[in-house]
mmCIF file of C-alpha atoms in Angstrom:
data_model
loop_
_atom_site.group_PDB
_atom_site.id
_atom_site.type_symbol
_atom_site.label_atom_id
_atom_site.label_comp_id
_atom_site.label_asym_id
_atom_site.label_seq_id
_atom_site.Cartn_x
_atom_site.Cartn_y
_atom_site.Cartn_z
ATOM 1 C CA GLN H 33 0.000 0.000 0.000
ATOM 2 C CA THR H 34 2.973 2.333 0.481
ATOM 3 C CA LEU H 35 3.700 2.338 -3.249
ATOM 4 C CA THR H 36 0.027 3.045 -3.938
ATOM 5 C CA ASN H 37 0.087 5.952 -1.484
ATOM 6 C CA ASP H 38 3.087 7.303 -3.386
ATOM 7 C CA ARG H 39 0.838 7.259 -6.484
ATOM 8 C CA LEU H 40 3.061 5.013 -8.534
ATOM 9 C CA PRO H 41 1.269 3.358 -11.456
ATOM 10 C CA SER H 42 0.307 -0.237 -10.676
ATOM 11 C CA SER H 43 2.592 -1.539 -13.464
ATOM 12 C CA VAL H 44 5.586 0.150 -11.784
ATOM 13 C CA GLN H 45 4.478 -1.120 -8.384
ATOM 14 C CA PHE H 46 4.365 -4.673 -9.704
ATOM 15 C CA ARG H 47 7.853 -4.380 -11.220
ATOM 16 C CA VAL H 48 9.212 -3.135 -7.871
ATOM 17 C CA GLU H 49 7.478 -5.954 -5.991
ATOM 18 C CA SER H 50 8.755 -8.486 -8.528
ATOM 19 C CA ALA H 51 12.332 -7.225 -8.198
ATOM 20 C CA LEU H 52 12.150 -7.330 -4.396
ATOM 21 C CA ALA H 53 10.616 -10.828 -4.375
ATOM 22 C CA GLY H 54 13.039 -12.256 -6.942
ATOM 23 C CA GLY H 55 10.628 -12.685 -9.858
ATOM 24 C CA ASP H 56 6.971 -12.362 -10.929
ATOM 25 C CA GLU H 57 6.100 -15.869 -9.758
ATOM 26 C CA LEU H 58 7.331 -15.079 -6.217
ATOM 27 C CA VAL H 59 5.270 -11.906 -5.686
ATOM 28 C CA GLY H 60 2.217 -13.729 -4.317
ATOM 29 C CA HIS H 61 -0.320 -12.054 -6.597
ATOM 30 C CA THR H 62 -0.751 -11.216 -10.261
ATOM 31 C CA LYS H 63 -0.467 -7.834 -11.906
ATOM 32 C CA ARG H 64 -4.254 -7.944 -12.435
ATOM 33 C CA ASP H 65 -4.798 -8.561 -8.694
ATOM 34 C CA LEU H 66 -2.687 -5.503 -7.915
ATOM 35 C CA MET H 67 -4.594 -3.368 -10.431
ATOM 36 C CA ASN H 68 -7.911 -4.430 -8.865
ATOM 37 C CA TYR H 69 -6.607 -3.646 -5.381
ATOM 38 C CA VAL H 70 -5.397 -0.186 -6.437
ATOM 39 C CA THR H 71 -8.760 0.479 -8.103
ATOM 40 C CA ARG H 72 -10.586 -0.385 -4.867
ATOM 41 C CA LEU H 73 -8.319 1.968 -2.898
ATOM 42 C CA LYS H 74 -8.997 4.820 -5.316
ATOM 43 C CA MET H 75 -12.734 4.243 -5.119
ATOM 44 C CA LYS H 76 -12.568 4.491 -1.318
ATOM 45 C CA ASP H 77 -10.897 7.909 -1.706
ATOM 46 C CA ILE H 78 -13.665 9.117 -4.001
ATOM 47 C CA GLU H 79 -16.490 7.888 -1.806
ATOM 48 C CA GLY H 80 -15.562 10.408 0.892
ATOM 49 C CA GLY H 81 -16.680 14.012 0.963
ATOM 50 C CA ASP H 82 -14.973 14.977 -2.292
ATOM 51 C CA ALA H 83 -17.590 13.295 -4.479
ATOM 52 C CA SER H 84 -20.377 14.973 -2.513
ATOM 53 C CA ALA H 85 -18.621 18.325 -2.816
ATOM 54 C CA LEU H 86 -18.264 17.925 -6.592
ATOM 55 C CA LEU H 87 -21.933 17.038 -6.979
ATOM 56 C CA ALA H 88 -22.910 20.038 -4.846
ATOM 57 C CA ILE H 89 -20.806 22.373 -7.000
ATOM 58 C CA LEU H 90 -22.296 20.998 -10.219
ATOM 59 C CA ALA H 91 -25.859 21.215 -8.862
ATOM 60 C CA LYS H 92 -25.262 24.797 -7.726
ATOM 61 C CA ARG H 93 -23.958 25.773 -11.174
ATOM 62 C CA GLN H 94 -26.983 24.128 -12.787
ATOM 63 C CA ALA H 95 -29.323 26.099 -10.516
ATOM 64 C CA GLU H 96 -27.536 29.375 -11.316
ATOM 65 C CA GLU H 97 -26.998 28.887 -15.060
ATOM 66 C CA ALA H 98 -29.941 27.796 -17.187
ATOM 67 C CA ASP H 99 -27.901 25.944 -19.826
ATOM 68 C CA PHE H 100 -25.384 24.352 -17.472
ATOM 69 C CA PHE H 101 -25.640 20.600 -17.824
ATOM 70 C CA PHE H 102 -24.050 17.664 -16.062
ATOM 71 C CA ARG H 103 -24.512 13.939 -15.720
ATOM 72 C CA VAL H 104 -22.838 11.499 -13.398
ATOM 73 C CA GLU H 105 -22.609 7.740 -13.380
ATOM 74 C CA PHE H 106 -22.350 5.618 -10.288
ATOM 75 C CA GLY H 107 -20.706 2.219 -10.214
ATOM 76 C CA ASP H 108 -20.741 -0.593 -7.704
ATOM 77 C CA GLU H 109 -22.054 0.266 -4.273
ATOM 78 C CA GLY H 110 -23.186 3.705 -5.460
ATOM 79 C CA ARG H 111 -19.695 5.099 -5.933
ATOM 80 C CA LEU H 112 -19.135 7.980 -8.351
ATOM 81 C CA THR H 113 -17.300 6.756 -11.450
ATOM 82 C CA ASN H 114 -17.900 9.147 -14.377
ATOM 83 C CA VAL H 115 -18.824 12.811 -14.661
ATOM 84 C CA PHE H 116 -19.660 14.938 -17.720
ATOM 85 C CA TRP H 117 -20.438 18.665 -17.727
ATOM 86 C CA ARG H 118 -20.745 21.623 -20.060
ATOM 87 C CA ASN H 119 -21.741 25.243 -19.549
ATOM 88 C CA SER H 120 -23.825 27.549 -21.715
ATOM 89 C CA MET H 121 -20.810 28.841 -23.681
ATOM 90 C CA MET H 122 -19.786 25.276 -24.537
ATOM 91 C CA LYS H 123 -23.332 24.553 -25.699
ATOM 92 C CA ASP H 124 -23.377 27.698 -27.859
ATOM 93 C CA ASP H 125 -19.956 26.898 -29.318
ATOM 94 C CA PHE H 126 -21.103 23.400 -30.189
ATOM 95 C CA THR H 127 -24.177 24.793 -31.927
ATOM 96 C CA LEU H 128 -21.939 27.048 -34.051
ATOM 97 C CA TYR H 129 -18.871 24.866 -34.594
ATOM 98 C CA GLN H 130 -20.004 21.256 -34.446
ATOM 99 C CA ASP H 131 -18.470 20.425 -37.834
ATOM 100 C CA THR H 132 -15.522 18.740 -36.154
ATOM 101 C CA ALA H 133 -15.228 17.496 -32.623
ATOM 102 C CA MET H 134 -12.460 15.543 -30.972
ATOM 103 C CA PHE H 135 -12.251 13.831 -27.606
ATOM 104 C CA TYR H 136 -8.900 14.443 -25.970
ATOM 105 C CA THR H 137 -7.820 12.757 -22.751
ATOM 106 C CA MET H 138 -5.301 14.223 -20.371
ATOM 107 C CA TYR H 139 -4.451 10.883 -18.914
ATOM 108 C CA ARG H 140 -4.866 10.539 -15.165
ATOM 109 C CA LEU H 141 -3.678 13.934 -14.018
ATOM 110 C CA ASN H 142 -5.489 14.254 -10.723
ATOM 111 C CA ARG H 143 -5.415 12.997 -7.157
ATOM 112 C CA TYR H 144 -7.907 10.205 -7.817
ATOM 113 C CA ASP H 145 -6.162 8.937 -10.926
ATOM 114 C CA LEU H 146 -9.235 9.730 -13.021
ATOM 115 C CA ILE H 147 -8.957 10.370 -16.723
ATOM 116 C CA CYS H 148 -9.646 14.025 -17.447
ATOM 117 C CA GLY H 149 -11.089 14.462 -20.915
ATOM 118 C CA ALA H 150 -12.275 17.321 -23.082
ATOM 119 C CA ILE H 151 -14.511 17.345 -26.131
ATOM 120 C CA VAL H 152 -12.922 19.995 -28.327
ATOM 121 C CA GLY H 153 -13.742 21.701 -31.612
ATOM 122 C CA ILE H 154 -12.355 24.485 -33.784
ATOM 123 C CA ASN H 155 -14.041 27.864 -34.236
ATOM 124 C CA ASN H 156 -14.030 30.165 -37.268
ATOM 125 C CA HIS H 157 -10.735 31.745 -36.077
ATOM 126 C CA LYS H 158 -9.075 28.302 -36.067
ATOM 127 C CA SER H 159 -8.889 28.362 -32.275
ATOM 128 C CA ASN H 160 -9.877 25.533 -29.981
ATOM 129 C CA VAL H 161 -13.266 25.684 -28.297
ATOM 130 C CA PHE H 162 -14.512 23.303 -25.639
ATOM 131 C CA PHE H 163 -17.804 21.446 -26.002
ATOM 132 C CA GLY H 164 -17.643 19.573 -22.703
ATOM 133 C CA PHE H 165 -15.452 18.026 -20.036
ATOM 134 C CA ALA H 166 -15.411 14.677 -18.283
ATOM 135 C CA PHE H 167 -13.766 12.759 -15.479
ATOM 136 C CA LEU H 168 -13.726 9.064 -16.280
ATOM 137 C CA PHE H 169 -12.699 6.197 -14.055
ATOM 138 C CA LYS H 170 -11.894 3.671 -16.778
ATOM 139 C CA GLU H 171 -10.742 3.946 -20.353
ATOM 140 C CA ASN H 172 -12.916 1.300 -21.988
ATOM 141 C CA ASP H 173 -15.740 0.941 -24.530
ATOM 142 C CA GLU H 174 -18.478 0.980 -21.895
ATOM 143 C CA THR H 175 -17.238 4.248 -20.394
ATOM 144 C CA PHE H 176 -16.837 5.936 -23.769
ATOM 145 C CA ASP H 177 -20.285 4.727 -24.841
ATOM 146 C CA TRP H 178 -21.720 6.337 -21.703
ATOM 147 C CA LEU H 179 -19.858 9.607 -22.303
ATOM 148 C CA PHE H 180 -20.750 10.006 -25.969
ATOM 149 C CA THR H 181 -24.358 8.970 -25.381
ATOM 150 C CA VAL H 182 -24.692 11.599 -22.662
ATOM 151 C CA PHE H 183 -22.994 14.198 -24.860
ATOM 152 C CA LYS H 184 -25.156 13.383 -27.855
ATOM 153 C CA GLU H 185 -28.546 12.860 -26.231
ATOM 154 C CA TYR H 186 -28.498 15.141 -23.223
ATOM 155 C CA GLY H 187 -25.498 17.429 -23.264
ATOM 156 C CA SER H 188 -26.000 18.979 -26.672
ATOM 157 C CA GLU H 189 -29.602 18.971 -27.818
ATOM 158 C CA ASP H 190 -28.601 20.347 -31.217
ATOM 159 C CA CYS H 191 -26.319 17.389 -31.784
ATOM 160 C CA THR H 192 -27.539 15.540 -34.848
ATOM 161 C CA SER H 193 -24.365 14.346 -36.499
ATOM 162 C CA VAL H 194 -22.154 12.952 -33.734
ATOM 163 C CA VAL H 195 -20.895 9.545 -34.650
ATOM 164 C CA TYR H 196 -18.696 7.480 -32.392
#
């Protein structure tokens, strides 16, 4: 758990454990077991007050700004796993510049090791504009399906041509 607390990636942790034990077969668990353990530890961090605080901030913004939109997804045991949000400017920019959109992930840059992602487009001045942001727990088909479905069906009502 010390290596996890130091926020080393699980692959690095396993290599350290393997070197200390004298080989992969002597570690006492598989790399997959370690990844599952680290995932459970991260979820325990998120289930504290931080998830509640985030939801309160998003709900407050939605109450104050008519076109502010967010959706969250909860995983096992009601734990927060995925979050998508966009404000009124992002919605307006999407309405104007939806010709091209790209999903860009800034891989695991935060305390909880969540994937921070942005849906980005290009305006008429060839500058980047944001259409939405997300925090995602996993980088898999199911998560991306959830994100793009939320973006297409709920986050951008004018969205008629998003294909993923």
